[in-house]
């Protein structure tokens, strides 16, 4: 745990006592602050109390003598309606910050790398960290991925914190500056929190705030909102700006054409590597992730040959097109991280024939992003709250079955794939939905998929023994 001395001897409110808030409270107490902690959820309060975190109902405090409010990113503070505690703090001109703000203002000699975007953040974050670690750098990975920021280890002078940053987190990082920052893409998501696409875009744009000439902004340009962001950021000319694309040539940055990664500068363009050699990074969406990781690590002076070798041998991430097993010639792929149609479309583009497991808590009322890849799907097996709605959408295009639960969907899909006897079939969990109707989170959903598939594999082995 990193002790935060920034507010030594001062009162700091911490609102939200889940993963990031609990660690922030502990770090502040360790650094000598007087912490007033609260959570609307009694369960979280009880956990905090059991860890000797002082609880004070922030709905009834005098904010005049409180120096800062550390806010958990899941708590609304702008749209649709700010939480009453946030309104009270803001009315007293209390600075509203996050655990990442505390990290960056405590570990001031480290270098900070930030990654955002609607899809691809986790893979890109992990790939950048993989390259830097294998190149011998002192690296810690966190933020929206893995550990809470203040539970990371100090990296010292010149070490790197590689942080996945959500739009919620980026709204709570005033005065923060990233040495290198990536924005991958922007498609409709989290609009309940940001109001509309402009609000979402503005939140993402915060990743480039306060950058200077020695810093890098790397921006995907393959969707209209992100291209708008690139044009605006590059026109300001406050930092080094590079474009990313899969399919379009760029003048300054990196692009991918037919699987080949190119490094483009105004005076020359060079072929870097064939990304089809990176087995854990299939599909155009992963090629964008690889291009982003290449540009960041090149900017950080990792040798080109080292970058290419480490992209090629990247082991991949759990719950992102993760191959679990092949049973009777049927591949089982866990893509539980695909929590919206745009993310699911990336996986649907990579395989054929697909026995698609989809559904959960829907984020919208259509599957338009997936429609171009319906031709790759043999049959759909639907689960969760979205099952009926998805069935109506898909019925003109393919057979489907409402399986209800994930376990039943796996059994149904495996049986259908075996019955059809097609070449190289894939049972793909790529839900296009959030998981909270049936699971704790997308990780839990992916773990259930893995467990069920591995049990199926063991049953099959016993039958054939």
Short mmCIF file of C-alpha atoms in Angstrom, two decimals:
data_model
loop_
_atom_site.label_atom_id
_atom_site.label_comp_id
_atom_site.label_asym_id
_atom_site.label_seq_id
_atom_site.Cartn_x
_atom_site.Cartn_y
_atom_site.Cartn_z
CA UNK A 1 0.00 0.00 0.00
CA UNK A 2 1.19 3.51 -0.86
CA UNK A 3 0.93 6.00 2.01
CA UNK A 4 -0.51 9.34 0.91
CA UNK A 5 1.02 12.24 2.87
CA UNK A 6 -0.50 14.93 0.65
CA UNK A 7 -3.19 15.68 3.25
CA UNK A 8 -1.26 15.01 6.45
CA UNK A 9 -3.00 16.72 9.37
CA UNK A 10 -6.04 17.64 7.25
CA UNK A 11 -9.58 16.32 7.03
CA UNK A 12 -10.39 14.29 3.92
CA UNK A 13 -13.78 12.77 3.10
CA UNK A 14 -13.87 9.43 1.29
CA UNK A 15 -17.22 8.53 -0.30
CA UNK A 16 -17.61 5.03 -1.68
CA UNK A 17 -15.88 2.19 0.17
CA UNK A 18 -15.51 -0.52 -2.43
CA UNK A 19 -12.12 -1.43 -3.90
CA UNK A 20 -10.69 2.01 -4.71
CA UNK A 21 -12.33 3.91 -1.85
CA UNK A 22 -11.26 1.45 0.84
CA UNK A 23 -7.64 1.54 -0.31
CA UNK A 24 -7.74 5.35 -0.52
CA UNK A 25 -9.00 5.60 3.06
CA UNK A 26 -6.23 3.30 4.32
CA UNK A 27 -3.54 5.17 2.37
CA UNK A 28 -4.71 8.54 3.67
CA UNK A 29 -4.83 7.32 7.27
CA UNK A 30 -1.35 5.84 6.86
CA UNK A 31 -0.14 9.22 5.62
CA UNK A 32 -1.53 11.14 8.58
CA UNK A 33 -4.85 12.49 7.28
CA UNK A 34 -8.04 12.60 9.34
CA UNK A 35 -10.41 10.49 7.26
CA UNK A 36 -14.20 10.75 7.28
CA UNK A 37 -15.43 7.73 5.31
CA UNK A 38 -18.91 6.80 4.15
CA UNK A 39 -20.79 4.52 1.77
CA UNK A 40 -24.53 4.35 1.12
CA UNK A 41 -24.26 0.54 1.18
CA UNK A 42 -24.36 -0.82 4.74
CA UNK A 43 -22.41 -3.91 3.67
CA UNK A 44 -19.49 -1.77 2.50
CA UNK A 45 -19.65 0.28 5.69
CA UNK A 46 -19.45 -2.87 7.79
CA UNK A 47 -16.40 -4.07 5.86
CA UNK A 48 -14.70 -0.70 6.32
CA UNK A 49 -15.54 -0.60 10.02
CA UNK A 50 -14.03 -4.06 10.42
CA UNK A 51 -10.79 -2.67 8.97
CA UNK A 52 -10.76 0.25 11.44
CA UNK A 53 -11.82 2.90 8.93
CA UNK A 54 -13.62 5.72 10.80
CA UNK A 55 -17.18 6.12 9.51
CA UNK A 56 -18.94 9.50 9.43
CA UNK A 57 -22.25 10.11 7.67
CA UNK A 58 -21.22 12.58 4.97
CA UNK A 59 -24.83 13.63 4.47
CA UNK A 60 -24.62 15.69 7.66
CA UNK A 61 -21.02 16.97 7.92
CA UNK A 62 -19.78 20.56 7.89
CA UNK A 63 -17.74 20.76 4.68
CA UNK A 64 -16.00 24.03 5.58
CA UNK A 65 -12.97 22.34 7.16
CA UNK A 66 -12.70 19.40 4.75
CA UNK A 67 -9.82 19.68 2.28
CA UNK A 68 -10.91 17.15 -0.34
CA UNK A 69 -13.54 14.57 -1.24
CA UNK A 70 -12.15 11.31 -2.63
CA UNK A 71 -15.01 9.97 -4.74
CA UNK A 72 -15.37 6.44 -6.05
CA UNK A 73 -15.78 6.55 -9.85
CA UNK A 74 -19.14 4.75 -9.84
CA UNK A 75 -20.90 7.56 -7.95
CA UNK A 76 -22.66 10.14 -10.19
CA UNK A 77 -21.23 13.62 -9.82
CA UNK A 78 -22.47 15.36 -12.98
CA UNK A 79 -25.15 13.62 -15.08
CA UNK A 80 -27.94 12.60 -14.66
CA UNK A 81 -28.09 14.02 -11.12
CA UNK A 82 -25.10 14.52 -8.83
CA UNK A 83 -25.28 12.65 -5.54
CA UNK A 84 -26.40 14.97 -2.68
CA UNK A 85 -23.04 14.48 -0.95
CA UNK A 86 -21.26 15.68 -4.09
CA UNK A 87 -23.57 18.69 -4.34
CA UNK A 88 -22.82 19.63 -0.73
CA UNK A 89 -19.05 19.26 -1.19
CA UNK A 90 -19.08 21.24 -4.42
CA UNK A 91 -21.14 23.97 -2.77
CA UNK A 92 -18.36 24.39 -0.20
CA UNK A 93 -15.68 24.48 -2.95
CA UNK A 94 -14.20 21.20 -1.76
CA UNK A 95 -11.86 19.63 -4.32
CA UNK A 96 -13.32 16.37 -5.70
CA UNK A 97 -10.66 13.81 -6.61
CA UNK A 98 -9.99 10.08 -7.02
CA UNK A 99 -7.54 7.47 -5.81
CA UNK A 100 -5.62 7.91 -9.07
CA UNK A 101 -5.23 11.63 -8.33
CA UNK A 102 -3.76 10.68 -4.93
CA UNK A 103 -1.34 8.22 -6.56
CA UNK A 104 -0.13 10.73 -9.14
CA UNK A 105 0.36 13.49 -6.57
CA UNK A 106 2.21 11.15 -4.20
CA UNK A 107 4.46 9.15 -6.54
CA UNK A 108 5.65 12.25 -8.38
CA UNK A 109 8.90 10.85 -9.79
CA UNK A 110 7.20 8.04 -11.68
CA UNK A 111 6.05 8.26 -15.30
CA UNK A 112 2.37 7.74 -16.00
CA UNK A 113 0.94 6.01 -19.06
CA UNK A 114 -2.84 6.15 -19.55
CA UNK A 115 -5.11 4.16 -21.85
CA UNK A 116 -8.78 4.82 -22.54
CA UNK A 117 -11.43 4.10 -25.19
CA UNK A 118 -14.76 2.30 -25.26
CA UNK A 119 -13.20 -1.03 -26.25
CA UNK A 120 -9.69 -2.48 -26.13
CA UNK A 121 -8.44 -0.67 -23.02
CA UNK A 122 -7.55 -3.74 -20.99
CA UNK A 123 -5.74 -5.55 -23.79
CA UNK A 124 -3.76 -2.44 -24.75
CA UNK A 125 -2.88 -1.67 -21.12
CA UNK A 126 -1.68 -5.22 -20.53
CA UNK A 127 0.27 -5.33 -23.81
CA UNK A 128 2.08 -2.06 -23.03
CA UNK A 129 2.94 -3.31 -19.54
CA UNK A 130 4.10 -6.66 -20.99
CA UNK A 131 6.50 -4.90 -23.38
CA UNK A 132 7.88 -2.52 -20.76
CA UNK A 133 8.36 -5.24 -18.14
CA UNK A 134 10.10 -7.58 -20.55
CA UNK A 135 12.29 -4.67 -21.67
CA UNK A 136 13.53 -4.38 -18.09
CA UNK A 137 11.50 -1.43 -16.81
CA UNK A 138 9.95 -1.19 -13.33
CA UNK A 139 6.22 -1.31 -14.08
CA UNK A 140 2.97 -1.47 -12.13
CA UNK A 141 -0.43 -1.94 -13.78
CA UNK A 142 -3.74 -0.75 -12.36
CA UNK A 143 -6.55 1.76 -12.50
CA UNK A 144 -9.67 0.27 -14.05
CA UNK A 145 -7.78 -2.99 -14.62
CA UNK A 146 -6.52 -5.23 -11.84
CA UNK A 147 -5.47 -3.62 -8.59
CA UNK A 148 -6.74 -0.35 -7.14
CA UNK A 149 -4.21 2.41 -7.74
CA UNK A 150 -3.07 2.87 -4.14
CA UNK A 151 -2.48 -0.85 -3.59
CA UNK A 152 0.25 -0.82 -6.25
CA UNK A 153 3.92 -0.85 -5.31
CA UNK A 154 6.10 2.28 -5.59
CA UNK A 155 8.09 2.23 -8.85
CA UNK A 156 10.62 4.91 -7.92
CA UNK A 157 12.31 7.49 -10.10
CA UNK A 158 11.70 6.72 -13.78
CA UNK A 159 9.45 3.70 -13.18
CA UNK A 160 6.10 3.40 -14.93
CA UNK A 161 2.49 3.22 -13.81
CA UNK A 162 0.46 1.89 -16.73
CA UNK A 163 -3.17 2.77 -15.99
CA UNK A 164 -6.38 1.75 -17.70
CA UNK A 165 -8.66 4.76 -17.27
CA UNK A 166 -12.44 4.76 -17.61
CA UNK A 167 -14.44 7.85 -18.49
CA UNK A 168 -15.61 7.98 -14.86
CA UNK A 169 -12.03 8.04 -13.58
CA UNK A 170 -10.94 10.66 -16.09
CA UNK A 171 -13.53 13.06 -14.71
CA UNK A 172 -11.88 12.88 -11.27
CA UNK A 173 -8.25 13.67 -12.18
CA UNK A 174 -7.86 17.47 -11.97
CA UNK A 175 -4.30 18.77 -12.35
CA UNK A 176 -3.04 15.35 -13.49
CA UNK A 177 -0.68 14.90 -16.44
CA UNK A 178 0.16 11.71 -18.30
CA UNK A 179 3.53 11.37 -20.02
CA UNK A 180 1.92 9.27 -22.74
CA UNK A 181 -1.79 8.73 -23.30
CA UNK A 182 -3.84 6.61 -25.71
CA UNK A 183 -7.46 7.00 -26.77
CA UNK A 184 -8.47 4.00 -28.87
CA UNK A 185 -12.09 4.48 -29.99
CA UNK A 186 -15.50 5.79 -29.00
CA UNK A 187 -18.87 4.11 -29.47
CA UNK A 188 -22.08 4.66 -27.47
CA UNK A 189 -21.66 3.40 -23.90
CA UNK A 190 -22.23 4.76 -20.38
CA UNK A 191 -24.58 7.40 -21.81
CA UNK A 192 -26.68 7.12 -18.65
CA UNK A 193 -23.74 8.77 -16.87
CA UNK A 194 -22.60 11.22 -19.55
CA UNK A 195 -25.91 12.27 -21.07
CA UNK A 196 -24.92 12.03 -24.73
CA UNK A 197 -21.95 11.30 -26.97
CA UNK A 198 -20.55 14.81 -26.54
CA UNK A 199 -20.48 14.34 -22.77
CA UNK A 200 -18.82 10.95 -23.19
CA UNK A 201 -16.28 12.41 -25.64
CA UNK A 202 -15.43 15.27 -23.29
CA UNK A 203 -14.82 12.86 -20.42
CA UNK A 204 -12.46 10.77 -22.55
CA UNK A 205 -10.64 13.89 -23.77
CA UNK A 206 -9.49 14.57 -20.20
CA UNK A 207 -6.79 11.95 -20.71
CA UNK A 208 -4.79 14.56 -22.66
CA UNK A 209 -5.28 17.40 -20.17
CA UNK A 210 -2.18 19.30 -19.05
CA UNK A 211 0.16 17.51 -21.47
CA UNK A 212 3.22 19.41 -22.70
CA UNK A 213 5.61 19.25 -25.66
CA UNK A 214 7.55 16.35 -24.15
CA UNK A 215 4.38 14.22 -23.81
CA UNK A 216 2.55 12.04 -26.34
CA UNK A 217 -1.11 11.82 -27.34
CA UNK A 218 -1.96 8.76 -29.45
CA UNK A 219 -5.48 8.76 -30.86
CA UNK A 220 -7.45 6.27 -32.95
CA UNK A 221 -9.19 7.90 -35.91
CA UNK A 222 -11.42 5.10 -37.20
CA UNK A 223 -14.68 6.43 -35.73
CA UNK A 224 -16.08 9.93 -36.22
CA UNK A 225 -16.00 11.11 -32.57
CA UNK A 226 -12.39 9.98 -32.14
CA UNK A 227 -11.37 11.62 -35.44
CA UNK A 228 -12.95 14.83 -34.13
CA UNK A 229 -10.89 14.48 -30.96
CA UNK A 230 -7.69 13.89 -32.95
CA UNK A 231 -8.27 16.97 -35.11
CA UNK A 232 -8.90 19.13 -32.04
CA UNK A 233 -5.93 17.85 -30.01
CA UNK A 234 -3.46 18.00 -32.91
CA UNK A 235 -4.60 21.53 -33.86
CA UNK A 236 -3.70 22.75 -30.36
CA UNK A 237 -0.10 21.59 -30.89
CA UNK A 238 0.52 21.35 -27.14
CA UNK A 239 2.03 17.84 -27.20
CA UNK A 240 3.31 15.27 -29.69
CA UNK A 241 0.23 13.85 -31.43
CA UNK A 242 0.07 10.57 -33.36
CA UNK A 243 -2.81 8.91 -35.22
CA UNK A 244 -3.81 5.24 -35.13
CA UNK A 245 -5.81 3.44 -37.79
CA UNK A 246 -6.69 0.01 -39.07
CA UNK A 247 -7.36 0.48 -42.76
CA UNK A 248 -6.43 4.14 -43.31
CA UNK A 249 -2.95 5.44 -44.04
CA UNK A 250 -1.86 8.15 -41.62
CA UNK A 251 0.78 10.84 -42.00
CA UNK A 252 2.15 10.62 -38.48
CA UNK A 253 1.54 7.59 -36.29
CA UNK A 254 0.85 3.91 -36.94
CA UNK A 255 -1.60 2.11 -39.19
CA UNK A 256 -2.42 -1.45 -40.17
CA UNK A 257 -3.21 -2.62 -43.70
CA UNK A 258 -3.99 -6.28 -44.43
CA UNK A 259 -2.53 -7.26 -41.07
CA UNK A 260 0.77 -5.42 -41.60
CA UNK A 261 1.75 -2.76 -39.06
CA UNK A 262 3.32 0.38 -40.53
CA UNK A 263 5.15 3.24 -38.80
CA UNK A 264 4.30 6.48 -40.61
CA UNK A 265 6.21 9.73 -40.25
CA UNK A 266 6.05 12.77 -42.59
CA UNK A 267 9.29 11.81 -44.33
CA UNK A 268 8.86 8.04 -44.60
CA UNK A 269 6.71 4.98 -43.92
CA UNK A 270 8.23 1.71 -42.73
CA UNK A 271 6.81 -1.80 -42.50
CA UNK A 272 7.16 -3.01 -38.90
CA UNK A 273 5.64 -6.50 -38.56
CA UNK A 274 2.88 -8.87 -39.61
CA UNK A 275 0.37 -8.78 -36.76
CA UNK A 276 -1.13 -12.06 -37.94
CA UNK A 277 1.90 -13.65 -36.26
CA UNK A 278 0.55 -12.52 -32.86
CA UNK A 279 -1.67 -15.50 -32.03
CA UNK A 280 -3.23 -13.90 -28.92
CA UNK A 281 -4.25 -10.76 -30.84
CA UNK A 282 -6.69 -11.93 -33.53
CA UNK A 283 -8.81 -9.51 -35.53
CA UNK A 284 -8.69 -5.89 -36.57
CA UNK A 285 -9.66 -4.57 -33.14
CA UNK A 286 -6.61 -6.27 -31.63
CA UNK A 287 -4.45 -4.90 -34.44
CA UNK A 288 -5.46 -1.42 -33.28
CA UNK A 289 -4.46 -2.39 -29.73
CA UNK A 290 -1.09 -3.63 -30.98
CA UNK A 291 -0.52 -0.46 -33.02
CA UNK A 292 -1.22 1.64 -29.93
CA UNK A 293 1.19 -0.41 -27.82
CA UNK A 294 3.83 -0.10 -30.54
CA UNK A 295 3.52 3.70 -30.67
CA UNK A 296 3.63 4.11 -26.88
CA UNK A 297 6.63 1.86 -26.33
CA UNK A 298 8.47 3.31 -29.33
CA UNK A 299 7.90 6.77 -27.81
CA UNK A 300 9.37 5.40 -24.56
CA UNK A 301 12.50 4.28 -26.47
CA UNK A 302 12.02 0.52 -26.37
CA UNK A 303 13.96 -0.94 -29.35
CA UNK A 304 11.79 -1.81 -32.35
CA UNK A 305 12.95 -5.42 -32.52
CA UNK A 306 12.10 -5.92 -28.86
CA UNK A 307 8.62 -4.45 -29.34
CA UNK A 308 7.86 -6.73 -32.30
CA UNK A 309 9.07 -9.84 -30.50
CA UNK A 310 7.01 -9.03 -27.41
CA UNK A 311 3.84 -8.24 -29.39
CA UNK A 312 4.21 -11.59 -31.14
CA UNK A 313 4.59 -13.56 -27.90
CA UNK A 314 1.98 -11.66 -25.85
CA UNK A 315 0.00 -14.33 -23.96
CA UNK A 316 -3.33 -12.49 -24.08
CA UNK A 317 -5.88 -11.70 -21.38
CA UNK A 318 -8.53 -13.69 -19.59
CA UNK A 319 -12.09 -13.08 -20.84
CA UNK A 320 -10.91 -11.47 -24.10
CA UNK A 321 -11.26 -14.03 -26.91
CA UNK A 322 -9.64 -16.55 -24.57
CA UNK A 323 -9.55 -20.08 -25.95
CA UNK A 324 -10.52 -22.44 -23.13
CA UNK A 325 -10.59 -25.87 -24.76
CA UNK A 326 -11.24 -27.82 -27.93
CA UNK A 327 -13.67 -30.70 -27.38
CA UNK A 328 -14.52 -33.09 -30.23
CA UNK A 329 -13.15 -30.52 -32.65
CA UNK A 330 -15.30 -27.71 -31.20
CA UNK A 331 -13.38 -24.65 -29.91
CA UNK A 332 -14.77 -22.85 -26.85
CA UNK A 333 -13.90 -19.13 -26.68
CA UNK A 334 -14.47 -16.93 -23.62
CA UNK A 335 -15.05 -13.30 -24.64
CA UNK A 336 -17.03 -12.30 -21.54
CA UNK A 337 -15.44 -8.83 -21.59
CA UNK A 338 -17.59 -8.01 -24.64
CA UNK A 339 -20.19 -6.08 -22.66
CA UNK A 340 -21.66 -4.14 -25.60
CA UNK A 341 -22.55 -4.97 -29.23
CA UNK A 342 -19.53 -3.13 -30.62
CA UNK A 343 -17.17 -5.31 -28.58
CA UNK A 344 -19.04 -8.49 -29.50
CA UNK A 345 -18.82 -7.56 -33.18
CA UNK A 346 -15.02 -7.67 -32.93
CA UNK A 347 -15.13 -11.33 -31.93
CA UNK A 348 -17.89 -12.26 -34.38
CA UNK A 349 -15.62 -11.02 -37.18
CA UNK A 350 -12.87 -13.48 -36.22
CA UNK A 351 -14.54 -16.91 -36.37
CA UNK A 352 -16.81 -19.07 -38.53
CA UNK A 353 -19.04 -21.05 -38.01
CA UNK A 354 -20.07 -19.59 -34.66
CA UNK A 355 -22.47 -20.96 -32.08
CA UNK A 356 -23.02 -17.65 -30.34
CA UNK A 357 -23.86 -17.31 -26.64
CA UNK A 358 -25.22 -13.81 -26.10
CA UNK A 359 -27.36 -11.87 -23.65
CA UNK A 360 -27.32 -10.49 -20.15
CA UNK A 361 -28.27 -7.01 -18.99
CA UNK A 362 -28.65 -5.01 -22.22
CA UNK A 363 -27.05 -1.61 -22.71
CA UNK A 364 -29.28 -0.67 -25.63
CA UNK A 365 -32.09 -1.93 -27.81
CA UNK A 366 -30.27 -3.10 -30.93
CA UNK A 367 -27.47 -5.31 -32.21
CA UNK A 368 -26.69 -3.15 -35.24
CA UNK A 369 -22.92 -3.34 -34.70
CA UNK A 370 -23.09 -7.14 -34.90
CA UNK A 371 -25.28 -7.31 -38.01
CA UNK A 372 -22.43 -7.34 -40.59
CA UNK A 373 -21.19 -10.59 -39.05
CA UNK A 374 -24.47 -12.51 -38.80
CA UNK A 375 -23.24 -14.52 -41.79
CA UNK A 376 -20.60 -16.07 -39.53
CA UNK A 377 -23.17 -17.32 -37.00
CA UNK A 378 -24.73 -20.76 -37.32
CA UNK A 379 -27.09 -20.38 -34.35
CA UNK A 380 -27.52 -18.13 -31.29
CA UNK A 381 -28.10 -19.28 -27.72
CA UNK A 382 -29.54 -16.51 -25.59
CA UNK A 383 -29.33 -15.86 -21.86
CA UNK A 384 -30.37 -13.31 -19.26
CA UNK A 385 -32.63 -10.27 -19.45
CA UNK A 386 -31.83 -9.57 -23.09
CA UNK A 387 -32.80 -13.04 -24.36
CA UNK A 388 -36.33 -12.21 -25.58
CA UNK A 389 -35.27 -8.90 -27.15
CA UNK A 390 -32.26 -10.45 -28.87
CA UNK A 391 -34.43 -13.29 -30.14
CA UNK A 392 -36.76 -10.85 -31.89
CA UNK A 393 -33.80 -9.04 -33.45
CA UNK A 394 -32.06 -12.22 -34.63
CA UNK A 395 -35.04 -14.31 -35.77
CA UNK A 396 -35.05 -13.02 -39.38
CA UNK A 397 -31.35 -13.81 -39.71
CA UNK A 398 -30.60 -17.10 -37.94
CA UNK A 399 -32.05 -19.84 -35.76
CA UNK A 400 -31.87 -19.12 -32.06
CA UNK A 401 -32.72 -20.76 -28.76
CA UNK A 402 -33.48 -19.10 -25.44
CA UNK A 403 -31.27 -21.14 -23.14
CA UNK A 404 -31.79 -18.88 -20.14
CA UNK A 405 -28.63 -19.66 -18.18
CA UNK A 406 -25.02 -19.71 -19.28
CA UNK A 407 -24.54 -23.34 -18.26
CA UNK A 408 -27.55 -24.40 -20.34
CA UNK A 409 -26.38 -22.29 -23.29
CA UNK A 410 -22.99 -24.04 -23.27
CA UNK A 411 -24.66 -27.45 -23.25
CA UNK A 412 -27.10 -26.43 -26.01
CA UNK A 413 -24.41 -24.88 -28.21
CA UNK A 414 -22.04 -27.84 -27.82
CA UNK A 415 -24.79 -30.32 -28.68
CA UNK A 416 -25.87 -28.33 -31.74
CA UNK A 417 -22.31 -27.90 -33.00
CA UNK A 418 -21.68 -31.63 -32.65
CA UNK A 419 -24.95 -32.46 -34.43
CA UNK A 420 -24.22 -30.09 -37.34
CA UNK A 421 -20.76 -31.56 -37.89
CA UNK A 422 -19.33 -28.44 -39.55
CA UNK A 423 -15.59 -27.83 -39.98
CA UNK A 424 -13.84 -26.03 -37.08
CA UNK A 425 -16.94 -24.85 -35.20
CA UNK A 426 -16.60 -22.29 -32.40
CA UNK A 427 -18.79 -21.93 -29.33
CA UNK A 428 -18.33 -18.24 -28.57
CA UNK A 429 -19.39 -16.47 -25.40
CA UNK A 430 -19.44 -12.82 -26.50
CA UNK A 431 -22.51 -11.51 -24.70
CA UNK A 432 -22.91 -7.94 -26.06
CA UNK A 433 -24.37 -7.15 -22.63
CA UNK A 434 -23.42 -6.32 -19.08
CA UNK A 435 -23.40 -9.24 -16.66
CA UNK A 436 -25.15 -7.89 -13.58
CA UNK A 437 -28.48 -9.66 -14.10
CA UNK A 438 -26.94 -13.09 -13.41
CA UNK A 439 -23.32 -12.50 -12.30
CA UNK A 440 -21.21 -10.24 -10.08
CA UNK A 441 -19.28 -8.89 -13.07
CA UNK A 442 -17.91 -9.95 -16.45
CA UNK A 443 -15.04 -11.80 -14.75
CA UNK A 444 -17.49 -13.94 -12.78
CA UNK A 445 -19.42 -14.69 -15.98
CA UNK A 446 -16.19 -15.69 -17.74
CA UNK A 447 -15.13 -17.86 -14.82
CA UNK A 448 -18.45 -19.73 -14.91
CA UNK A 449 -17.98 -20.26 -18.65
CA UNK A 450 -14.45 -21.61 -18.14
CA UNK A 451 -15.49 -23.89 -15.27
CA UNK A 452 -18.43 -25.30 -17.21
CA UNK A 453 -16.37 -25.90 -20.36
CA UNK A 454 -13.56 -27.61 -18.43
CA UNK A 455 -16.11 -29.84 -16.69
CA UNK A 456 -17.51 -30.72 -20.12
CA UNK A 457 -13.97 -31.52 -21.27
CA UNK A 458 -13.43 -33.89 -18.33
CA UNK A 459 -16.73 -35.66 -19.02
CA UNK A 460 -15.73 -36.09 -22.65
CA UNK A 461 -12.31 -37.50 -21.67
CA UNK A 462 -13.93 -40.08 -19.40
CA UNK A 463 -16.27 -41.13 -22.21
CA UNK A 464 -13.40 -41.63 -24.64
CA UNK A 465 -10.98 -43.23 -22.16
#
